[in-house]
Coordinates of C-alpha atoms (C1' of nucleotides) in Angstrom, one line a residue:
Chain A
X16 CA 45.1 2.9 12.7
X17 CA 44.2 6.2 14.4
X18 CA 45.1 9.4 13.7
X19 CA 44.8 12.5 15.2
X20 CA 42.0 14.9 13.8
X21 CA 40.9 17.9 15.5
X22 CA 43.0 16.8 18.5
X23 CA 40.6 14.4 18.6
X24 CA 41.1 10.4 17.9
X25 CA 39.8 9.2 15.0
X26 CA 40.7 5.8 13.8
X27 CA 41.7 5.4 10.3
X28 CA 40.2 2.2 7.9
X29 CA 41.9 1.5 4.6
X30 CA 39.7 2.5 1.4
X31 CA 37.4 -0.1 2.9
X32 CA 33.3 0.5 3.0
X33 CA 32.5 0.7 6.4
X34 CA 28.5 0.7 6.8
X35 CA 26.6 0.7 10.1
X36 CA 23.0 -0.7 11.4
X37 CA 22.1 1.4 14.4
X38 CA 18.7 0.3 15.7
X39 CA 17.5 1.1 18.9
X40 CA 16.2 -2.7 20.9
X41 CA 12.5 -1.3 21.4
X42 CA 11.1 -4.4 21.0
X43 CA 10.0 -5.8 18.1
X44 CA 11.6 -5.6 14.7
X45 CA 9.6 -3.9 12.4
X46 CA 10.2 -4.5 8.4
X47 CA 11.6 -1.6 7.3
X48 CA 14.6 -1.7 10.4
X49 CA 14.7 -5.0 9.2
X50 CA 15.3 -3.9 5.7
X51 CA 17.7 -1.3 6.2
X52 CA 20.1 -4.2 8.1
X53 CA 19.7 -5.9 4.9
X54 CA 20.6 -3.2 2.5
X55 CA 23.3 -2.1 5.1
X56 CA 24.8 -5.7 4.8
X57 CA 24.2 -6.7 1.4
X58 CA 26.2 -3.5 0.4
X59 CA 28.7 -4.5 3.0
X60 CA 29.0 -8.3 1.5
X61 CA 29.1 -6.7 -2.4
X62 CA 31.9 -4.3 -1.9
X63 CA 33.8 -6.8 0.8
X64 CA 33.1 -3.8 3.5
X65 CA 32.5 -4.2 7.1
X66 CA 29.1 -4.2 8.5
X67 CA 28.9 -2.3 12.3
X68 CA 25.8 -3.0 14.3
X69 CA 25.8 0.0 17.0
X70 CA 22.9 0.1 19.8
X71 CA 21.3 2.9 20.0
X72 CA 20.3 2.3 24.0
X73 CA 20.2 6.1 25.3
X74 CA 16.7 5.8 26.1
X75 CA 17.1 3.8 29.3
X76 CA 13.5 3.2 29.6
X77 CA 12.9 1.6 26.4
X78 CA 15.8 -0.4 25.9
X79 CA 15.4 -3.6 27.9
X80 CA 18.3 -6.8 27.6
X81 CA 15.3 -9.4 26.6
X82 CA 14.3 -6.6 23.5
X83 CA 18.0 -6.6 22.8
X84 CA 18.0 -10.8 22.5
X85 CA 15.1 -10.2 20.7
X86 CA 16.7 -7.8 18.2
X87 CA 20.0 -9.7 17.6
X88 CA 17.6 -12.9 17.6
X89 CA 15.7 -11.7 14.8
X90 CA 19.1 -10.3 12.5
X91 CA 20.7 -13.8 13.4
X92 CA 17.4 -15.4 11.9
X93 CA 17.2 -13.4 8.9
X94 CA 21.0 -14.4 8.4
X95 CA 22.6 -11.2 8.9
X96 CA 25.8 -11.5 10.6
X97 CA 27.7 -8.3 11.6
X98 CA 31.5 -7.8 11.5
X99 CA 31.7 -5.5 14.7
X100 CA 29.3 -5.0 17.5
X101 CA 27.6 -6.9 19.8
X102 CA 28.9 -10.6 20.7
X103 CA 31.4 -10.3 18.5
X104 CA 33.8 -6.9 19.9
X105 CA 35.8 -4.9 17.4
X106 CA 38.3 -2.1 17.8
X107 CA 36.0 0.8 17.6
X108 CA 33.6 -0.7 20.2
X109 CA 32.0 -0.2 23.0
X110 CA 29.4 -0.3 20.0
X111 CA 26.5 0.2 23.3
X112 CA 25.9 4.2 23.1
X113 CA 25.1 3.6 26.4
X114 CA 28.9 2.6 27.0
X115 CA 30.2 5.9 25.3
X116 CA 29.5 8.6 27.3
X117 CA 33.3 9.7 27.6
X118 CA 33.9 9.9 23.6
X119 CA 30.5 12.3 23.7
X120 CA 32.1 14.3 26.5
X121 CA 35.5 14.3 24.3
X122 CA 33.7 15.7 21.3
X123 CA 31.1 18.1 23.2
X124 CA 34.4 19.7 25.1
X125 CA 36.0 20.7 21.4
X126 CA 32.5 21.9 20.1
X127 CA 32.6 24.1 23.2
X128 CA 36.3 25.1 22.9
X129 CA 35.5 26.0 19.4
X130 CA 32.7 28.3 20.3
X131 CA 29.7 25.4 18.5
X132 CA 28.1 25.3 21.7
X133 CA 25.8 26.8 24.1
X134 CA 23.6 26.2 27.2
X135 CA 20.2 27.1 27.6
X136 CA 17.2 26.4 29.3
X137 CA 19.5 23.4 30.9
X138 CA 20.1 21.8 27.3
X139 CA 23.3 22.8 25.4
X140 CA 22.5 23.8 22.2
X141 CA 25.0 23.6 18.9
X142 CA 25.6 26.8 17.4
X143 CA 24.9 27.2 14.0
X144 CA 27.3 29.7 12.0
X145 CA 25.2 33.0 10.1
X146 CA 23.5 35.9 10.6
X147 CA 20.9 35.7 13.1
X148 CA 17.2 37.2 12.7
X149 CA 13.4 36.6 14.8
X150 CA 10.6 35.4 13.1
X151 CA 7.5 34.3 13.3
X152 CA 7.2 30.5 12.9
X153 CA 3.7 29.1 11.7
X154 CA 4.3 25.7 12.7
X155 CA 5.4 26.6 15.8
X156 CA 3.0 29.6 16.6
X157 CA 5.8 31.8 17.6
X158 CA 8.9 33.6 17.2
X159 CA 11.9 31.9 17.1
X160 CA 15.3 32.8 16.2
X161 CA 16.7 31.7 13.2
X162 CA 20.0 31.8 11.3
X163 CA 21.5 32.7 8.2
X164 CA 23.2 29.7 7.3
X165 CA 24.6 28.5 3.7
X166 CA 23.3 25.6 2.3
X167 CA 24.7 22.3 2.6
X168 CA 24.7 19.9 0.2
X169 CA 24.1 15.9 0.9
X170 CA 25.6 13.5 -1.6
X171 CA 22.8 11.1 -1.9
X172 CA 23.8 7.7 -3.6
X173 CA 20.2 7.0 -4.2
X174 CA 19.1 10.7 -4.6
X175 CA 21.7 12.6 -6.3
X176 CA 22.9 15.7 -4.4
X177 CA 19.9 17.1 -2.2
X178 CA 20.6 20.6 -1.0
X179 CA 19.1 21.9 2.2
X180 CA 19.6 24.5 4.8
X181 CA 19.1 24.4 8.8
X182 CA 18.2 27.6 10.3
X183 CA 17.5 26.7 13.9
X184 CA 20.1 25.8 16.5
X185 CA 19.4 21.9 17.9
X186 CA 19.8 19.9 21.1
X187 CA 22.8 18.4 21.4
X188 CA 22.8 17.6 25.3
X189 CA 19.5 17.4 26.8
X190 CA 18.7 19.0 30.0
X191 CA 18.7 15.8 31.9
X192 CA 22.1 15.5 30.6
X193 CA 21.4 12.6 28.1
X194 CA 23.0 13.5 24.5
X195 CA 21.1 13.7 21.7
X196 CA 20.2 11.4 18.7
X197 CA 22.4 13.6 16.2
X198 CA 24.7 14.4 18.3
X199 CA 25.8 10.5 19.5
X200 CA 24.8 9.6 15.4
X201 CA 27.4 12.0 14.1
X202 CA 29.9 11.1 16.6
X203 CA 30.0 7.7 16.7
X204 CA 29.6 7.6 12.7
X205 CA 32.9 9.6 13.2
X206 CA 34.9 7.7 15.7
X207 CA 33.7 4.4 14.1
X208 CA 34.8 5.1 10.2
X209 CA 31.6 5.1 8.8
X210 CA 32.1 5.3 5.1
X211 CA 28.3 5.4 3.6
X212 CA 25.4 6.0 5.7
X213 CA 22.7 3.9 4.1
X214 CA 19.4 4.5 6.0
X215 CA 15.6 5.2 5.5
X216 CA 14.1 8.6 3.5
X217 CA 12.9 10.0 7.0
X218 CA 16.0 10.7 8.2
X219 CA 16.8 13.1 4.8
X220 CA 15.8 15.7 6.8
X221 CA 17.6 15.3 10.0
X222 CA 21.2 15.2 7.2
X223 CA 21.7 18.5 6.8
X224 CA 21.8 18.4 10.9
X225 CA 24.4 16.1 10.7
X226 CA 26.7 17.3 8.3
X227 CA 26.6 20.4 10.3
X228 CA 27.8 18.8 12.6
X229 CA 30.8 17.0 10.3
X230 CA 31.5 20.5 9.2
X231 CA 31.9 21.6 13.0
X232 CA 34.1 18.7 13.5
X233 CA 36.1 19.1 10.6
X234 CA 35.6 16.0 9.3
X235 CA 34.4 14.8 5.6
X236 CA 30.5 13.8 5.7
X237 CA 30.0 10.1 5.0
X238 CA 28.5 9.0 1.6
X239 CA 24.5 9.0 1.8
X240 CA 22.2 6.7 0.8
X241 CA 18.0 7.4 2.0
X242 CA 15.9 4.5 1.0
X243 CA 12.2 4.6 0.6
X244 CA 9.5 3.8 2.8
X245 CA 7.6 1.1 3.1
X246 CA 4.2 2.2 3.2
X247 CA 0.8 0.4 4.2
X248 CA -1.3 -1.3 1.9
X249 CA -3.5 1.5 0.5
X250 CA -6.7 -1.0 1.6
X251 CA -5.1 -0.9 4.7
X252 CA -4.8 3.4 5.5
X253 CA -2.5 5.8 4.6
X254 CA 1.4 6.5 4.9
X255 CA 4.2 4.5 6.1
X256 CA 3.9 0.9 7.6
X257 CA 3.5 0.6 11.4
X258 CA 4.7 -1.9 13.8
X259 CA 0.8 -2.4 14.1
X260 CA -0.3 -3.3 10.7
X261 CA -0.3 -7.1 9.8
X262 CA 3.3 -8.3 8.5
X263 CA 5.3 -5.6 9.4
X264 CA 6.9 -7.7 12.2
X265 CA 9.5 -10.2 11.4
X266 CA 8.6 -12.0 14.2
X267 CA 5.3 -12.7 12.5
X268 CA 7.2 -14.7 9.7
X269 CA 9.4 -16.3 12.2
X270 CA 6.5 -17.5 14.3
X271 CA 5.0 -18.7 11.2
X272 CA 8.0 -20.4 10.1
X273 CA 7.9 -18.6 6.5
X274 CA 11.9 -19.5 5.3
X275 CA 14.0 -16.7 6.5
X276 CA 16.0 -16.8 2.7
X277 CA 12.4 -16.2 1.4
X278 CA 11.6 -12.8 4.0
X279 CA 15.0 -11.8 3.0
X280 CA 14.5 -12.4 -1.1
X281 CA 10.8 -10.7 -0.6
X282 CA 11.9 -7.8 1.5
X283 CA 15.1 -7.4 -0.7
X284 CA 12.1 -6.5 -3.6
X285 CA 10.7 -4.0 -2.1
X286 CA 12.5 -0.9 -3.2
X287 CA 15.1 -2.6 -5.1
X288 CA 15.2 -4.8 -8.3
X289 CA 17.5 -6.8 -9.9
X290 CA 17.6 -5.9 -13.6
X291 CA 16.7 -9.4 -15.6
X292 CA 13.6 -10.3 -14.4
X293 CA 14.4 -12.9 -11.8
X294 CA 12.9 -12.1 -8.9
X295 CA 13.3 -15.2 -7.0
X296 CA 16.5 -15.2 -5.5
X297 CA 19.1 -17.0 -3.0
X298 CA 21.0 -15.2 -0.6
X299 CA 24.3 -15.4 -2.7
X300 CA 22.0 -14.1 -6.0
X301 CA 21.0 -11.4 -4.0
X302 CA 24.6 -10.0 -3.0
X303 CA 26.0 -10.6 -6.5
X304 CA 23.4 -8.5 -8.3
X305 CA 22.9 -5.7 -5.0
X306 CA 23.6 -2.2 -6.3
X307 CA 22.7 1.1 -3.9
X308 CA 22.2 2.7 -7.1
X309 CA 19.4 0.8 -8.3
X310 CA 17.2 1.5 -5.4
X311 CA 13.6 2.6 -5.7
X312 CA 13.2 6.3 -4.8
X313 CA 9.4 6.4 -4.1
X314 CA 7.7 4.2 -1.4
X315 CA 6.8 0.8 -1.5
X316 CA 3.5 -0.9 -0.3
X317 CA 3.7 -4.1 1.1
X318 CA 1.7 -6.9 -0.6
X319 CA 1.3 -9.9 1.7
X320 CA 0.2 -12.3 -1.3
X321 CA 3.5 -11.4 -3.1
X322 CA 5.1 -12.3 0.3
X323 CA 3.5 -15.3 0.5
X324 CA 4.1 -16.3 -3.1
X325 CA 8.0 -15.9 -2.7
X326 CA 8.1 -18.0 0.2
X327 CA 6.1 -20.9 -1.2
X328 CA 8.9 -20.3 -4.2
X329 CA 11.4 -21.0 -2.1
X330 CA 9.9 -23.9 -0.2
X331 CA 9.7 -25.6 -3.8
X332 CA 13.4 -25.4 -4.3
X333 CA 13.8 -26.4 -0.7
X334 CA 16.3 -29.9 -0.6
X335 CA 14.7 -32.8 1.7
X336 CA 17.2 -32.4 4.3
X337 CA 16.2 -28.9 4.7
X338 CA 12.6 -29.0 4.1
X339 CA 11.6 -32.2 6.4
X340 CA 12.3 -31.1 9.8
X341 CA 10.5 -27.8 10.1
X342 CA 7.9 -29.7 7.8
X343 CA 7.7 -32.6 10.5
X344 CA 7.8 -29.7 13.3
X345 CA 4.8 -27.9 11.8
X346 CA 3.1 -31.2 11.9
X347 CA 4.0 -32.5 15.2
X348 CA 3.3 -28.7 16.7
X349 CA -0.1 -29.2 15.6
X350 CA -0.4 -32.6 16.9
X351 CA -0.9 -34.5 13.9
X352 CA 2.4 -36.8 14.0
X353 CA 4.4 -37.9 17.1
X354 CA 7.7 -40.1 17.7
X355 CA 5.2 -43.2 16.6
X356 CA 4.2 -42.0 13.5
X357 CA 6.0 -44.4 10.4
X358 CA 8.5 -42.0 9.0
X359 CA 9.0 -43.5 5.7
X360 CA 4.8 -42.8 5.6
X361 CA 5.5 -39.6 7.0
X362 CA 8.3 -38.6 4.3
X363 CA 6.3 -39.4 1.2
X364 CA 3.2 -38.1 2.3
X365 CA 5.5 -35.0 2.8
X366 CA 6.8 -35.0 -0.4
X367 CA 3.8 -35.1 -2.2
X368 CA 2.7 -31.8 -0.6
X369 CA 5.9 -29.9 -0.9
X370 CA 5.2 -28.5 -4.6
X371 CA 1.5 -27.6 -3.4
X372 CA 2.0 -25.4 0.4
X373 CA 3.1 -22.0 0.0
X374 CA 4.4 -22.1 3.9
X375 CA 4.4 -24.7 6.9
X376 CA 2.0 -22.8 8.1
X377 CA -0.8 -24.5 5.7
X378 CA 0.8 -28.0 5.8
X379 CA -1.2 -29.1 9.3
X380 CA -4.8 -28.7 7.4
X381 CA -3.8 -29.7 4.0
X382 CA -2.2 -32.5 4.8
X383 CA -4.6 -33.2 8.0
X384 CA -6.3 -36.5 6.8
X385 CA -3.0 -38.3 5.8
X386 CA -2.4 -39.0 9.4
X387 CA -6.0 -38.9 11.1
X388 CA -9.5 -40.1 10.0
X389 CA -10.9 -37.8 11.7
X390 CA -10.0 -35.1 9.5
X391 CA -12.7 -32.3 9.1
X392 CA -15.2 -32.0 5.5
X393 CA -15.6 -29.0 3.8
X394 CA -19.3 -28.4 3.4
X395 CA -18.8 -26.4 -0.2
X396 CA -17.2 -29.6 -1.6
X397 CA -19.7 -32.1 -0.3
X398 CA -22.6 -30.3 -1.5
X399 CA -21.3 -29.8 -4.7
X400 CA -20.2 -33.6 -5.0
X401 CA -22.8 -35.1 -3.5
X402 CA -25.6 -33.9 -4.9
X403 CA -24.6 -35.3 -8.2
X404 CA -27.8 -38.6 -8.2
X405 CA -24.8 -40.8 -9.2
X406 CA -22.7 -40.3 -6.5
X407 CA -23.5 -43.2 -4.2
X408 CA -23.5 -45.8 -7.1
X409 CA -19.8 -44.5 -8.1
X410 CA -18.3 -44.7 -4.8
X411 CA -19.9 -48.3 -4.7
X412 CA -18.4 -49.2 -8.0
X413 CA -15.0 -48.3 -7.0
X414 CA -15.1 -49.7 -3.6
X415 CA -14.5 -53.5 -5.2
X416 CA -12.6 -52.1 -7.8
X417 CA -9.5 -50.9 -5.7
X418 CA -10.3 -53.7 -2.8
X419 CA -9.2 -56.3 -5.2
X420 CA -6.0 -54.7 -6.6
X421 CA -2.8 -56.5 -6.2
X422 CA -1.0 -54.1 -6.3
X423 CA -2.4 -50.9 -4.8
X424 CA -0.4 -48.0 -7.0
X425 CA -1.1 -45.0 -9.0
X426 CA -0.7 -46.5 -12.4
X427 CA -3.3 -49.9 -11.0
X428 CA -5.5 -47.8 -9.7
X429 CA -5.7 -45.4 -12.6
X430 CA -6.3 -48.6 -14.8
X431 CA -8.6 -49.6 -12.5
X432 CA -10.8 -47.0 -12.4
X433 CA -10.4 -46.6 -16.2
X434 CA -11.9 -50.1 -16.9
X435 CA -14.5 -48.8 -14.9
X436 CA -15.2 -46.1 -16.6
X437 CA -15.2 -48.3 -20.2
X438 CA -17.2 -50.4 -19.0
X439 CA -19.9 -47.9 -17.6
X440 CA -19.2 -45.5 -20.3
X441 CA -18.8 -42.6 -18.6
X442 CA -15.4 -40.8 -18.3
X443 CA -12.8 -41.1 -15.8
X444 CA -13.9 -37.7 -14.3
X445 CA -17.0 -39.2 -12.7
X446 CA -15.0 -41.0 -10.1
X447 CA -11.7 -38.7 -9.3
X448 CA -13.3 -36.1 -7.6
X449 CA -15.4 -38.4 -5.4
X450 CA -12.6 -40.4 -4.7
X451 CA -10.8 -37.1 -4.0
X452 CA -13.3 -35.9 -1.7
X453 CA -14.2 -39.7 0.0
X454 CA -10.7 -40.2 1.1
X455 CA -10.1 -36.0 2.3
X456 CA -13.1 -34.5 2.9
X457 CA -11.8 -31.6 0.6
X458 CA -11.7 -30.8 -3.0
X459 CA -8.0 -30.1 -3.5
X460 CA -4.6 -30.9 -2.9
X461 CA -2.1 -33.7 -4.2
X462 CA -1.7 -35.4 -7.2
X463 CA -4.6 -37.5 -7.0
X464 CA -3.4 -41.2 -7.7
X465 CA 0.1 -40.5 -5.7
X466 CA -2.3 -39.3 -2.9
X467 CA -4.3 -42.9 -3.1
X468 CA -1.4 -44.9 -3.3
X469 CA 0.7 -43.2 0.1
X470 CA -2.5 -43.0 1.8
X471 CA -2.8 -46.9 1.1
X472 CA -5.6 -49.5 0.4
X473 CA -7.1 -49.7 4.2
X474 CA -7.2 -46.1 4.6
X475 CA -8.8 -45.6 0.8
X476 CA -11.2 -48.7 1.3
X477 CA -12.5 -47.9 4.3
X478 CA -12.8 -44.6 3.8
X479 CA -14.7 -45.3 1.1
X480 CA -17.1 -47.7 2.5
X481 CA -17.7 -45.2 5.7
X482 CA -19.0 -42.7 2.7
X483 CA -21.1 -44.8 0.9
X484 CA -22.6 -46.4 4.3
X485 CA -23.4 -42.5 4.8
X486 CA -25.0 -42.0 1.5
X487 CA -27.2 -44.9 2.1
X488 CA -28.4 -44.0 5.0
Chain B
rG3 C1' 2.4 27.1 7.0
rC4 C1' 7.6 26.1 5.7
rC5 C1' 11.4 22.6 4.0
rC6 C1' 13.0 18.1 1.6
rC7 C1' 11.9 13.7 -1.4
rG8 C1' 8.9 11.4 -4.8
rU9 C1' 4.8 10.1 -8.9
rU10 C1' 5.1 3.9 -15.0
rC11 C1' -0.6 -1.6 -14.8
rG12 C1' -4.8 -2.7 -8.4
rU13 C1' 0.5 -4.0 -6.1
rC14 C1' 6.1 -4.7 -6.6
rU15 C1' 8.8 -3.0 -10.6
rA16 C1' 12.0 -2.7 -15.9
rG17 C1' 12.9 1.3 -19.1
rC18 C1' 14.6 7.4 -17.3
rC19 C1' 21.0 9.3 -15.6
rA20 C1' 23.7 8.7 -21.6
rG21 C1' 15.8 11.1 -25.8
rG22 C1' 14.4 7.2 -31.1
rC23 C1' 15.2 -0.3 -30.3
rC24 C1' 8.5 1.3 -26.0
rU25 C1' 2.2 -0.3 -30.6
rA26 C1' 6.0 0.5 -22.5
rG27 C1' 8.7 -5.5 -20.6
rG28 C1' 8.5 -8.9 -16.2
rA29 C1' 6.3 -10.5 -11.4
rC30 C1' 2.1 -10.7 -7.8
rA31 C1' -3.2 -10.5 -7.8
rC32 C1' -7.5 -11.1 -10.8
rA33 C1' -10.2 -13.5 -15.2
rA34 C1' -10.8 -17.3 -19.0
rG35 C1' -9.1 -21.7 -21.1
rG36 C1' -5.9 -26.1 -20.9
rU37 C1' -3.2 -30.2 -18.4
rU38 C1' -8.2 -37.4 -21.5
rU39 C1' -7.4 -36.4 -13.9
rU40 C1' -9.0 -33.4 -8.8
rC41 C1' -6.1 -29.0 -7.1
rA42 C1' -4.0 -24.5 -3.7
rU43 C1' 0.7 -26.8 -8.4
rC44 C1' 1.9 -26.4 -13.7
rC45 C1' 1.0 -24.2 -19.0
rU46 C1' -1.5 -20.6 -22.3
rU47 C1' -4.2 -16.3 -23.0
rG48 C1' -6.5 -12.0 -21.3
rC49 C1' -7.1 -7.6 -18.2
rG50 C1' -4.1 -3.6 -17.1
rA51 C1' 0.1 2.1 -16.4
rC52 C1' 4.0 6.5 -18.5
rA53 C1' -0.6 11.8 -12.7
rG54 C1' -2.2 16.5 -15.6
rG55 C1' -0.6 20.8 -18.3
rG56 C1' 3.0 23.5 -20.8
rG57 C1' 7.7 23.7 -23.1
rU58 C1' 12.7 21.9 -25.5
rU59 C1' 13.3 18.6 -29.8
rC60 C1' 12.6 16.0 -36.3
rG61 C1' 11.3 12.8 -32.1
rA62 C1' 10.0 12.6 -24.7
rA63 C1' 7.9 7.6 -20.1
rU64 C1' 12.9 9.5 -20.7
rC65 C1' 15.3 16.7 -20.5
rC66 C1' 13.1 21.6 -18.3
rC67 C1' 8.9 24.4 -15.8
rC68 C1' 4.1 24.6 -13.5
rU69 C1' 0.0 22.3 -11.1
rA70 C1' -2.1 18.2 -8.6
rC71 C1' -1.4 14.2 -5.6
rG72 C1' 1.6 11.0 -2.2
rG73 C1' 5.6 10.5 1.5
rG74 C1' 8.9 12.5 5.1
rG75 C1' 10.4 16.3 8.4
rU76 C1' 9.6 20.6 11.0
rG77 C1' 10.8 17.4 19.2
rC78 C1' 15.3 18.6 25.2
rC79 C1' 12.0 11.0 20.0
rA80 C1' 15.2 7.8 17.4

RNA sequence: GCCCCGUUCGUCUAGCCAGGCCUAGGACACAAGGUUUUCAUCCUUGCGACAGGGGUUCGAAUCCCCUACGGGGUGCCA
């Protein structure tokens, strides 16, 4: 397993794909981090690789334990298991930069012995190799030195070969004694197999950096792979998405219990499509059609309604056994149902809403009036309804009419109301959206006669009778 | 400033690598109709794009160049 390279140890991995996810536990998880885990693992699961999850916890200040538990909370969420890291160990560990100061000595000492490195100013600097020259730097309102350097190329799976030159030296070891980000990247991307580095378009820059660095090593570059940003919603501002625009955190879709399969399946889309027009997709769909090559190359913008609309997708296919509970949570969190409440009542009434919700989130108001009567009216709707000069002497006729049913079903009630309707000549349409409206206090939702027959005969009646006592008034 | 990456409907995208099958396909959103019956569902239809300009070619969304625009980087941040 290893082998010695440079004097140094390296370990050695079959032909195996070996792809990392190196976040640094900040805090919240932003979308895009949380995209790049995906990619990183649905490339691992398609090619039967092995997924690493190295912390990137140099900055001591940032990186607390509970944004850690809140990191690996939100990757366990999203179902994305690692094969080595964290929790789980793995023979290339400690997979904590913090934990691997020695291996950065190891490989600083041979940059050193092989003249790649210098101090100054307190920081030790690698040495790039070329002719050295001043000049005057615009950006930086000075002279710097700079260096002849040949190009080096980056094989991009997404981009093609990118070509690029660095002509500055660059931190390696910061005065404080801290290494730096390409520095630990490059070595632990070394000492840890990495096969294909897949990761977003901003660090395209920072690559020619790091295979530097390789070169200094003497060790092959990793495949590359630089995804796309995810940019703001053009209504929204300008460039890529912050952690402070609204749904770049995943902790927003957990809180609002959106269905983790759907944050994956929408998040999967952007940058990325699968080729025959099927966009709603499991987990397992999602792995079997995954390819690095077909990856967007520009930006994405995140569209919330899209997000929205995949989730209520999936929440249609949902089974019972695993749409009822966090159904019955969102109701019981809103204080609707309790350990009381009749849960053959409570199923149907959830039933007959699943096909309609597009999250949990909307189930407490839209289903409100199932399991209260005091269930608030939309003004828009009773306007509109009851300005109509029949409206009292409709809800009057149907109160008898459905009082006196046997049987108090969809299929008597629509008869019901029908013979009603014969009888008065006037079309069935002049009592369902009062009925609609008397029993909810709102102009949409369920299948109307279902809706009457869970909600039951008291509940209709009375609700009914409270309406037209209102109207008479 | 310099470097790198990009640019197909409002948005996500298919097509581009291997030029003709593209009067450019799908999805979201929006609009209009329909579902004797509401609706946030469902169905139908509509709206709507190859950034611009030059080449190459019998033929270009597809290849090349330029311009414009967008994104990223240019840190002893990651």
């Amino acid at each position: 397993m290893i082998r010695e390279a440079f004097g140094l140890t390296v370990p050695r991995f079959m032909s195996q794909v070996r792809v990392r996810f190196a976040p640094s536990p900040t805090g919240s998880t932003h979308i895009g981090t949380a995209r790049t885990a995906l990619f990183n693992w649905l490339y691992a699961r398609k090619t039967g690789g092995k997924l690493v999850l190295r912390i990137e916890d140099t900055d001591k200040e940032r990186n607390t334990d509970a944004a850690l538990q809140e990191l690996l909370n939100g990757l366990k969420w999203l179902g994305l298991n690692w094969d080595e890291g964290p929790e789980v160990g793995g023979e290339v560990g400690p997979y904590f930069q913090s934990q691997r100061g020695d291996i950065y000595q190891e490989y600083l000492q041979k940059l050193k012995d092989a003249g790649r490195a210098y101090e100054k100013d307190g920081a030790i600097f690698f040495k790039l190799e070329g002719e050295r020259y001043t000049e005057y730097d615009d950006y930086h309102k000075a002279d710097v030195e700079k260096v002849k350097t040949q190009p080096v190329v980056i094989e991009d799976i997404i981009r093609g070969n990118v070509t690029r030159r660095e002509e500055r030296d660059f931190v390696i070891v910061r005065s404080n004694g801290d290494p730096s980000f390409h520095f630990v990247n490059v070595v632990d991307d070394i000492t840890m197999g990495i096969t294909h580095v897949l990761r977003g378009e901003d660090h395209l820059p920072n690559t020619s950096k790091h295979v530097e660095l390789f070169k200094a090593f003497g060790v092959k570059p990793p495949v590359y792979a630089h995804m796309a940003m995810i940019l703001k919603d053009p209504k929204v501002g300008k460039g890529k998405m912050s952690k402070r625009d609204k749904g770049a955190l995943i902790e927003e879709y957990q809180n609002r219990d959106f269905l983790p399969e759907a944050v994956v399946n929408f998040i999967a889309l952007l940058g990325w499509s699968p080729k025959d027009d099927q966009e709603v997709l499991s987990i397992d769909e999602l792995i079997e059609r995954f390819d690095l090559k077909d990856l967007q190359k520009a930006g994405a913008r995140f569209d919330e309604k899209k997000m929205s609309h995949i989730n209520f997708e999936h929440m249609k296919r949902l089974p019972a056994d695993k749409y009822l509970p966090p159904a019955i949570s969102a109701l019981s969190k809103a204080g609707l149902v309790d350990d009381s409440t009749d849960q053959d009542y409570l199923k149907r009434v959830l039933e007959l809403c699943q096909q309609k919700i597009d999250s949990f989130e909307a189930l407490p108001s839209f289903s409100a009036y199932f399991f209260s009567d005091d269930y608030t009216v939309d003004p828009k709707t009773e306007k509109k309804l009851l300005k109509r000069a029949d409206a009292a002497e409709r809800i009057q006729e149907a109160i008898p009419a459905l009082e006196g049913l046997e049987t108090f079903d969809a299929a008597s009630i629509e008869t019901a109301i029908q013979a009603l309707a014969d009888e008065k000549e006037l079309k069935i349409f002049a009592w369902f959206p009062l009925l609609r409206f008397a029993v909810s206090g709102v102009g949409g939702g369920p299948d109307l006669l279902p809706m009457l027959e869970t909600l039951g005969r008291d509940r209709v009646v009375s609700r009914l009778k409270k309406l037209a006592a209102s109207l008479n008034a």
